[in-house]
mmCIF file of C-alpha atoms in Angstrom:
data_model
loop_
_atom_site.group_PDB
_atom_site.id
_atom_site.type_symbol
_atom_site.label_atom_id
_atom_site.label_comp_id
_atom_site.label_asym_id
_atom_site.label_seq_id
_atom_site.Cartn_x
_atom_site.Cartn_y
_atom_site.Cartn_z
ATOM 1 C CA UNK A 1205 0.000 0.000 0.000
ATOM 2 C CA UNK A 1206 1.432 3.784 -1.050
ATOM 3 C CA UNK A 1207 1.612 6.278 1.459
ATOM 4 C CA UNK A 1208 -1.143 8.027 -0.918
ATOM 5 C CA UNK A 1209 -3.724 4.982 -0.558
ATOM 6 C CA UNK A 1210 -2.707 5.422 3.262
ATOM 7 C CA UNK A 1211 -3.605 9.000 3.736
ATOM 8 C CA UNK A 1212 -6.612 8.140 1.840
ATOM 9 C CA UNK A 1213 -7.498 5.661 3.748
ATOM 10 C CA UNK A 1214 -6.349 6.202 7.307
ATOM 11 C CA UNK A 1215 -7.247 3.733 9.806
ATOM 12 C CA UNK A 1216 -11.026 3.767 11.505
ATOM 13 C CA UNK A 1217 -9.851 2.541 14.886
ATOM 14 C CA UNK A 1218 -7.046 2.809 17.551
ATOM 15 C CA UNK A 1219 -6.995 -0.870 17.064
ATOM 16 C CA UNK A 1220 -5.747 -0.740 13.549
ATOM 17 C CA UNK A 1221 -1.627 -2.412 13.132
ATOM 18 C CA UNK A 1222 0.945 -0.660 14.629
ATOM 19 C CA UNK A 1223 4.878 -0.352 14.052
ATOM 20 C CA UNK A 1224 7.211 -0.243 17.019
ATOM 21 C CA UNK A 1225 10.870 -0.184 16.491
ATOM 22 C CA UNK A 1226 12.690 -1.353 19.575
ATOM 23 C CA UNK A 1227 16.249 -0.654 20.117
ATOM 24 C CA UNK A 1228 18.184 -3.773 22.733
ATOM 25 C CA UNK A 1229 21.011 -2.371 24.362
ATOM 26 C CA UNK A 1230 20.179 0.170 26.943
ATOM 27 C CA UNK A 1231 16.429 -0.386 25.826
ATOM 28 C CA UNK A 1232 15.393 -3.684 26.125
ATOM 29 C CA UNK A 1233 18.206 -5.508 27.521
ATOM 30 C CA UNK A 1234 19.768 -3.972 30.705
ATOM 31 C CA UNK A 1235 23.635 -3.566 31.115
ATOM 32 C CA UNK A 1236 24.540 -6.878 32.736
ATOM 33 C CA UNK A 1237 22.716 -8.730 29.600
ATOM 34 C CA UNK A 1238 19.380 -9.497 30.979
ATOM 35 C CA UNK A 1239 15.551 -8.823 30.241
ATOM 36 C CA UNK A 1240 13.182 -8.461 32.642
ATOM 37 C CA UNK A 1241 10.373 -10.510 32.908
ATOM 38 C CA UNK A 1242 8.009 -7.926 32.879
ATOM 39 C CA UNK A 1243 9.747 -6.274 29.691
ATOM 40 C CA UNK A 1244 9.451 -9.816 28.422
ATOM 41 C CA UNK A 1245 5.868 -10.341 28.854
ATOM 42 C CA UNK A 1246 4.675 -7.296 27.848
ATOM 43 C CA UNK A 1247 6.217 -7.669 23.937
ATOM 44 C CA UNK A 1248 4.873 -11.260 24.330
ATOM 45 C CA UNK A 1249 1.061 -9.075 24.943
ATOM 46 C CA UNK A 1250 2.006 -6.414 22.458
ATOM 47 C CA UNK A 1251 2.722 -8.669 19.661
ATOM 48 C CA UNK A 1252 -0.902 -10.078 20.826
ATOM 49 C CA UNK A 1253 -2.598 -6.942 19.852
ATOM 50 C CA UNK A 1254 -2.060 -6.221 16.225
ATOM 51 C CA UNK A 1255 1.168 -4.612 16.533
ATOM 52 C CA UNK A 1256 4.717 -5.426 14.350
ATOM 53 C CA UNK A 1257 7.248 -5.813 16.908
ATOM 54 C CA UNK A 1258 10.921 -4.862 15.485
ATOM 55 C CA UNK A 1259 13.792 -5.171 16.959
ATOM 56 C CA UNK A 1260 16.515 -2.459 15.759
ATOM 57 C CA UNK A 1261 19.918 -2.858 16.396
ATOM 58 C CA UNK A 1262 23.675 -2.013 15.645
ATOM 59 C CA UNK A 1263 23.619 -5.724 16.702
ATOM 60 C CA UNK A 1264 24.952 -8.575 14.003
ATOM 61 C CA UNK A 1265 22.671 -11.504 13.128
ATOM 62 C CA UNK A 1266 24.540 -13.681 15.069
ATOM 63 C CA UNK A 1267 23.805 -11.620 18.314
ATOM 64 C CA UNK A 1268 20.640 -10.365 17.362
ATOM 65 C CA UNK A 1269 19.171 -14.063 17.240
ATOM 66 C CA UNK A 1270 19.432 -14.955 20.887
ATOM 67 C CA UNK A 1271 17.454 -12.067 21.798
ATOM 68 C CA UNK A 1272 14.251 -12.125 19.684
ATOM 69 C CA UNK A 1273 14.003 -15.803 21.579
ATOM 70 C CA UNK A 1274 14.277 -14.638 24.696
ATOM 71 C CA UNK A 1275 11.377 -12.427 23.704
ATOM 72 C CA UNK A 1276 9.563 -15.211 22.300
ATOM 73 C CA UNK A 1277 9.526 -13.638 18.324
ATOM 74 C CA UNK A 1278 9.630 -16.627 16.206
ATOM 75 C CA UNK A 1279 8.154 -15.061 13.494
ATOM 76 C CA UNK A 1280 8.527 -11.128 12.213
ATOM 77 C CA UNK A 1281 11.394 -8.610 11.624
ATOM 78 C CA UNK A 1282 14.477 -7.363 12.560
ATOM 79 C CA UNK A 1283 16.683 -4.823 11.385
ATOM 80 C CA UNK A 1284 20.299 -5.728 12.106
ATOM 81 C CA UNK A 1285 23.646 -4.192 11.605
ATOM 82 C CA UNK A 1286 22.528 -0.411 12.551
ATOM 83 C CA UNK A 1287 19.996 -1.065 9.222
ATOM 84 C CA UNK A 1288 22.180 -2.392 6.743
ATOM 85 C CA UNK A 1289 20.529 -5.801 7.277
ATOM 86 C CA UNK A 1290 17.023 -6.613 7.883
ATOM 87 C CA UNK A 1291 15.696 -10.518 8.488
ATOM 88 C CA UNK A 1292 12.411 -12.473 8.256
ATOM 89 C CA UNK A 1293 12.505 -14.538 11.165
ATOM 90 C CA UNK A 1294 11.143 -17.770 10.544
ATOM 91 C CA UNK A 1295 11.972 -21.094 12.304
ATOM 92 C CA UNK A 1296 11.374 -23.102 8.864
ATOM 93 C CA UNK A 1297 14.323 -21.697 7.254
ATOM 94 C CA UNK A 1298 17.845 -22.782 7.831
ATOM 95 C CA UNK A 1299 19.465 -20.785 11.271
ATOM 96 C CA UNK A 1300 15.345 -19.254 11.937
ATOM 97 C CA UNK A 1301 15.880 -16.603 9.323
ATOM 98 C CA UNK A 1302 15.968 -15.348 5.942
ATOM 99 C CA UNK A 1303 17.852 -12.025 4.637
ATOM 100 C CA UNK A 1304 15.077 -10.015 3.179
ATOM 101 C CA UNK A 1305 17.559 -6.910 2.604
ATOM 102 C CA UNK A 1306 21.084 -6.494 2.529
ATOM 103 C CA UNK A 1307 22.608 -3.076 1.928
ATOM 104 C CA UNK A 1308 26.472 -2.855 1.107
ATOM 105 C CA UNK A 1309 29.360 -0.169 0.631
ATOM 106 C CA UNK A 1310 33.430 -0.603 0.199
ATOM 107 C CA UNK A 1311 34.584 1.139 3.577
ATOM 108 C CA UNK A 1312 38.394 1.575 1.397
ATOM 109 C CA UNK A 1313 38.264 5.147 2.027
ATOM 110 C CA UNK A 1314 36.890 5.177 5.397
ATOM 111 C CA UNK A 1315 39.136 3.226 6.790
ATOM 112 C CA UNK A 1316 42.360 4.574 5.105
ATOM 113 C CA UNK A 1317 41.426 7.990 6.396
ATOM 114 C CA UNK A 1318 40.947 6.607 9.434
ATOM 115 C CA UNK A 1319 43.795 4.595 10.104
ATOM 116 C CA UNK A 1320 46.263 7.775 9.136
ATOM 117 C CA UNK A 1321 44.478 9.544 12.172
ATOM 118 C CA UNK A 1322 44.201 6.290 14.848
ATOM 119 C CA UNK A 1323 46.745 3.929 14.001
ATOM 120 C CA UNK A 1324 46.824 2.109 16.693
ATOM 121 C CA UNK A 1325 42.983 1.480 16.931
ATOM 122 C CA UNK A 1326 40.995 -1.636 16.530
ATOM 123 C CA UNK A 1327 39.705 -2.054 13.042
ATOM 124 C CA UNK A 1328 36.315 -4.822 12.048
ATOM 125 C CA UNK A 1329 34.783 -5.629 9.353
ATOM 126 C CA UNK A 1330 31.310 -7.582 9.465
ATOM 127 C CA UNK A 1331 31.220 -11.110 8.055
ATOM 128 C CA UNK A 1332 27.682 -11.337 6.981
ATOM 129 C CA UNK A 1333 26.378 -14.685 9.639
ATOM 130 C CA UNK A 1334 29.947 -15.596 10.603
ATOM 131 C CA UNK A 1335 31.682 -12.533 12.772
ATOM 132 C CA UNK A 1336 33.996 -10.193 11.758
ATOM 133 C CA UNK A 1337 37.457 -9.772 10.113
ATOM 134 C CA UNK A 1338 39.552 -8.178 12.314
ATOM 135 C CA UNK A 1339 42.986 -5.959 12.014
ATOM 136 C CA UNK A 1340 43.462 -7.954 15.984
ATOM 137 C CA UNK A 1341 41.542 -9.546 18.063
ATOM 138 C CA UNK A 1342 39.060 -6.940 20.207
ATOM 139 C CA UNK A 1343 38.328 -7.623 23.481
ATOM 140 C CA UNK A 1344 36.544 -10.908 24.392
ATOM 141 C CA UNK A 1345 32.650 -9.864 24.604
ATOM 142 C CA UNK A 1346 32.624 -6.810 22.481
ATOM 143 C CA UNK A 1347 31.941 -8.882 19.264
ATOM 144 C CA UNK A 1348 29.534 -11.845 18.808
ATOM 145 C CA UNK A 1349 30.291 -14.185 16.544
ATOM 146 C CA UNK A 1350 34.166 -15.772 15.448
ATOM 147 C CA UNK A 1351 36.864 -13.072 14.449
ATOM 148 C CA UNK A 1352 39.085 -13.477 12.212
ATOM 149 C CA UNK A 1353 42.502 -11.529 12.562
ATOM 150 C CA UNK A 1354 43.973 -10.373 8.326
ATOM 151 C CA UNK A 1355 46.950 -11.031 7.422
ATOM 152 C CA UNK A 1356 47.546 -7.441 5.776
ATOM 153 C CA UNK A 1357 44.861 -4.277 6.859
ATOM 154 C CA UNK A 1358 43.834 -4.679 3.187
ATOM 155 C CA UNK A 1359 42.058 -7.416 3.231
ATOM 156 C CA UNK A 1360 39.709 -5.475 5.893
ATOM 157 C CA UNK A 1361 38.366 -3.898 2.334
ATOM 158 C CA UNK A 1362 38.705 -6.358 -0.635
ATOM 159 C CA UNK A 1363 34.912 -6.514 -0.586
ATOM 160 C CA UNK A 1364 32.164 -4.765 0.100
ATOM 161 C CA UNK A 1365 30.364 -5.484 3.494
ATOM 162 C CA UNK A 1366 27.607 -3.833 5.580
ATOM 163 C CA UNK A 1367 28.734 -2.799 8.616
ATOM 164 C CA UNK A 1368 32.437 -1.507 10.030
ATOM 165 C CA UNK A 1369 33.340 -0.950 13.548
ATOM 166 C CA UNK A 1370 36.662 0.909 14.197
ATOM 167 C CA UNK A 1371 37.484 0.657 18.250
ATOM 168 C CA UNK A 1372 39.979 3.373 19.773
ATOM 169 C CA UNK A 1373 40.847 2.275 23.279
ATOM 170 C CA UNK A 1374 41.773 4.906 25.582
ATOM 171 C CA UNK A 1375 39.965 7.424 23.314
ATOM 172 C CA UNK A 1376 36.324 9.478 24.032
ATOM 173 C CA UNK A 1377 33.289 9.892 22.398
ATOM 174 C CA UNK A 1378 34.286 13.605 21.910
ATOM 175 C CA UNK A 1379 37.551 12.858 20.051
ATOM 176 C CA UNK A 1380 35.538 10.486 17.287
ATOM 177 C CA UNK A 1381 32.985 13.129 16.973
ATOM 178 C CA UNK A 1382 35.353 15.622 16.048
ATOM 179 C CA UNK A 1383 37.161 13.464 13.698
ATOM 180 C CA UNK A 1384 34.808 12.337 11.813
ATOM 181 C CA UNK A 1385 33.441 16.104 11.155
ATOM 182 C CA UNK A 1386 36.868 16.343 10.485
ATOM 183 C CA UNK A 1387 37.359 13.604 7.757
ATOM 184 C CA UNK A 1388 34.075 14.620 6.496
ATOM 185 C CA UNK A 1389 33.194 11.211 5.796
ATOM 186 C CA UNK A 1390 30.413 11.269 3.069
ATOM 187 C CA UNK A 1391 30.326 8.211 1.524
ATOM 188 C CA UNK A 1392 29.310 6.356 4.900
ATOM 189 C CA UNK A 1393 26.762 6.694 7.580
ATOM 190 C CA UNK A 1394 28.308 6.905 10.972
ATOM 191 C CA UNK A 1395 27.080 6.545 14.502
ATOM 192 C CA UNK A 1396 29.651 6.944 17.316
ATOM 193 C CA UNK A 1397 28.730 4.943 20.763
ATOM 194 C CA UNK A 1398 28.631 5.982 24.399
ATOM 195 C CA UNK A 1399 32.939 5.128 24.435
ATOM 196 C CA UNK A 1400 35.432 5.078 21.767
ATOM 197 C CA UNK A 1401 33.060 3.171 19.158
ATOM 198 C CA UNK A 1402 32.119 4.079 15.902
ATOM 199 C CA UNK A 1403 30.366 2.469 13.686
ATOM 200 C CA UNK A 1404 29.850 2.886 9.835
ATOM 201 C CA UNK A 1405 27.334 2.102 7.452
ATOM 202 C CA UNK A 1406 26.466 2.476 3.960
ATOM 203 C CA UNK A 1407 25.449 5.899 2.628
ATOM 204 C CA UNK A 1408 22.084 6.615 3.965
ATOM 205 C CA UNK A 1409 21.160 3.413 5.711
ATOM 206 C CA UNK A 1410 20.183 3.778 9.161
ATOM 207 C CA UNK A 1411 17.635 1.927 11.368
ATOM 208 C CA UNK A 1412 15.043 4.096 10.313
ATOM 209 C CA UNK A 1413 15.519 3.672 6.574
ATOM 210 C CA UNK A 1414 15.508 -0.025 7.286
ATOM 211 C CA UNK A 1415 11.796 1.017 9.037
ATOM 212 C CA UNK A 1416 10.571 2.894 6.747
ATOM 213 C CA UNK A 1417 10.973 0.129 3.604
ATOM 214 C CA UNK A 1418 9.149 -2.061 6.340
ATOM 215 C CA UNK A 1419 6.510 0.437 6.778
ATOM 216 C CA UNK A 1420 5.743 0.709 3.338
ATOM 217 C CA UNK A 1421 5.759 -2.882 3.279
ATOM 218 C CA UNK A 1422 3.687 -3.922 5.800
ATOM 219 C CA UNK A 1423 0.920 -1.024 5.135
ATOM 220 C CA UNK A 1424 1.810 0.798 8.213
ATOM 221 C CA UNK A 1425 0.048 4.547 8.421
ATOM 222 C CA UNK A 1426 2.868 6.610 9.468
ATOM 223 C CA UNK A 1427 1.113 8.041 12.590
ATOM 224 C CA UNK A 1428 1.051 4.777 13.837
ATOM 225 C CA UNK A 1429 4.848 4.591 14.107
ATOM 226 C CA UNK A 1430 6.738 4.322 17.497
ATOM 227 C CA UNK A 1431 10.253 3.623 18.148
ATOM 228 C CA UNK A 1432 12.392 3.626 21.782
ATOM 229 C CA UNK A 1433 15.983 3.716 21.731
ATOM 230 C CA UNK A 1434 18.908 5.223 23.920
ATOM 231 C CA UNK A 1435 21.998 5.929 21.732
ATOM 232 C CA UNK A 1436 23.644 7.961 18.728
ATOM 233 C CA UNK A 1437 22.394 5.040 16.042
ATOM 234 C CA UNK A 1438 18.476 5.745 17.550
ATOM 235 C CA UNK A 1439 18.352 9.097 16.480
ATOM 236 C CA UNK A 1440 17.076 8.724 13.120
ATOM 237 C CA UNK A 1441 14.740 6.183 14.018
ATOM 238 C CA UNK A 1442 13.336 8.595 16.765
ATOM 239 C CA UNK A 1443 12.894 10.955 14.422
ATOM 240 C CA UNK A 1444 11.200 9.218 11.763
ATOM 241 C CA UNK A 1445 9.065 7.573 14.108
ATOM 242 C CA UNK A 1446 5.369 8.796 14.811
ATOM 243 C CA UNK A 1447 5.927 8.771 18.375
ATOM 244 C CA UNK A 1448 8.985 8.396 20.017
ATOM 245 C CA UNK A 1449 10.709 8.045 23.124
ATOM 246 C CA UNK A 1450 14.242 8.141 24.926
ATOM 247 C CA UNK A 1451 15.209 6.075 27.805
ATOM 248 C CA UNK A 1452 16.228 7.744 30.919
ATOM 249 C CA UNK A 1453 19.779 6.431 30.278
ATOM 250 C CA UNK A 1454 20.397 8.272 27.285
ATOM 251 C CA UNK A 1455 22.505 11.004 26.422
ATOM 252 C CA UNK A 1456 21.058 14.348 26.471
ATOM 253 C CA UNK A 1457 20.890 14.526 22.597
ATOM 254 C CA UNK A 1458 18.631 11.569 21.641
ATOM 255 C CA UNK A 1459 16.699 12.678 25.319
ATOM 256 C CA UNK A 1460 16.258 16.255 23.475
ATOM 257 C CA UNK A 1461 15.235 14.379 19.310
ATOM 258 C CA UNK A 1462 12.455 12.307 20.837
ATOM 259 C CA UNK A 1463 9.291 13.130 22.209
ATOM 260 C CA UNK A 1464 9.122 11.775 25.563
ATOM 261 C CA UNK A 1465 12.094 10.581 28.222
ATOM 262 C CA UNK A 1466 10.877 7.346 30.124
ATOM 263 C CA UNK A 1467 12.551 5.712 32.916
ATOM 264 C CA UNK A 1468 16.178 4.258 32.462
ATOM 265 C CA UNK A 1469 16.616 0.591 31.945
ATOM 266 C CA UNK A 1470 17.514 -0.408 34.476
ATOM 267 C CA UNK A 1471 14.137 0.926 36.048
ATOM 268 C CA UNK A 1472 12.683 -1.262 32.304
ATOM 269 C CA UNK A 1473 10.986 2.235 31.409
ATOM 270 C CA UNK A 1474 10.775 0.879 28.014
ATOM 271 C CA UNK A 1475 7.319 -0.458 29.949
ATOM 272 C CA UNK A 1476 5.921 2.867 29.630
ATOM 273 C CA UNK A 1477 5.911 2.735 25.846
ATOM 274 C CA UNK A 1478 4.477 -1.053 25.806
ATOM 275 C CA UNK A 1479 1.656 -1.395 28.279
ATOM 276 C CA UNK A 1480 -0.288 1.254 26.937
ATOM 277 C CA UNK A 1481 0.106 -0.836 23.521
ATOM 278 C CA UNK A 1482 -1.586 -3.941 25.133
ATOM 279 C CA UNK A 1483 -5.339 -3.807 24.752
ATOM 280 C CA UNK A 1484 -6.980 -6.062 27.271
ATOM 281 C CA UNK A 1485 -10.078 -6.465 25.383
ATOM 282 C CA UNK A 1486 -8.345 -8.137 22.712
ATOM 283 C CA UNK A 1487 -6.219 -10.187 24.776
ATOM 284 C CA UNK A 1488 -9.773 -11.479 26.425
ATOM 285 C CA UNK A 1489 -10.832 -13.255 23.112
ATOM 286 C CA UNK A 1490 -6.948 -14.815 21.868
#
């Protein structure tokens, strides 16, 4: 369905499908790795009442996976790799998914430019199911999935790929934000992490683009949009949601791009957003 046949035909009821984008880290998932139960149950209720359930990540496949079972999605989306990557999950197919979308870019001149200014930083590149190729080995729990460590740094960009992490230890968020306004690096989207993480993306692809070609997809009005998130990478996808909001954990500028601040994670004010989502009356009849 167009967006055209959607304005002309805007839902009749507050029951009609909704969209919500959920972000994991700092979100969903609290910093020691776990989910509430609560948070648990009520996607479990949400997904009950007519509403697409998304997980959106900076996440791989590999990591992303484990999560969507803990939540009990079997079935749906998610958009991976900061929205270079979305899946189908299905538990038919081969590993529970199928690659619906893969967007890719040769990171040659990022990383060259790069690599002049932070030699001594850790460089990845993402292996699309695997891991990552590595310039060395990063620290054990800050990538999911095997690493491999190249011979020579040019095999980090012999082919194109998705997603690129570069990892400066010792370094700040401040210092990567001013060097990539520095480098002026056009030809990638970039997203720089609560420490001395960046990550970079093909030209334009964020989690919200990722969204939006779901949206359109799925017949989604636009108002009926909503997307929680806590970092850099969520900004876009707070913006281009129809309601958004910010968890209490997050820096002031996603706090100030989305509509509403809930309750940090580790308080799980991500429920704020999802129990008003859960209609009871619908429940009643399932």
């Amino acid at each position: 369905m167009t967006d055209a046949e959607l304005a002309m035909n805007p839902p009749l009821d507050e029951n009609s499908w909704q969209l919500l984008g959920l972000d994991i880290d700092g979100t969903l998932m609290h910093w020691g790795g776990d989910i509430s139960p609560a948070v648990v149950d009520a996607v479990e209720k949400v997904r009950m009442c007519r509403n697409h359930v998304i997980l959106a990540t900076g996440r791989n496949i590999i990591a992303t996976l484990p999560v969507a079972e803990r939540l009990g999605i079997r079935r749906g989306w998610a958009v991976c790799s900061n929205g270079a990557i979305t899946i189908r999950l299905n538990p038919g197919t081969p590993g529970g998914y199928d690659i619906v979308e893969k967007v890719t870019f040769n990171p040659r001149a990022a990383l060259e430019l790069i690599r002049q200014e932070m030699p001594d930083a850790f460089f990845a590149v993402e292996d699309l199911g695997v891991g990552f190729r590595v310039s060395q080995e990063f620290p054990m729990g800050e990538l999911v999935g095997r690493q491999r460590v190249v011979d020579s740094f040019e095999e980090l960009y012999e082919e194109e790929c998705t997603r690129v992490v570069i990892r400066a230890p010792g370094g700040d968020v401040s210092h990567f934000d001013a060097l990539v306004q520095r480098l002026g690096l056009n030809d990638v989207t970039y997203a720089v992490g609560y420490s001395a993480w960046l990550d970079l993306t093909p030209p334009g692809v964020s989690k919200a683009s990722a969204l939006e070609a779901l949206r359109r997809q799925l017949g989604v009005y636009p108002d009926h949009t909503v997307a929680v998130g806590d970092g850099n990478n969520d900004i876009d996808m707070l913006k281009w949601a129809g309601r958004s909001a910010a968890m209490g954990n997050a820096i002031e500028r996603v706090r100030e791009t989305a509509d509403r601040v809930v309750p940090s994670v580790e308080d799980d004010g991500v429920l704020d957003v999802l129990l008003p989502m859960i209609d009871p009356k619908r429940l009643a009849v399932l």
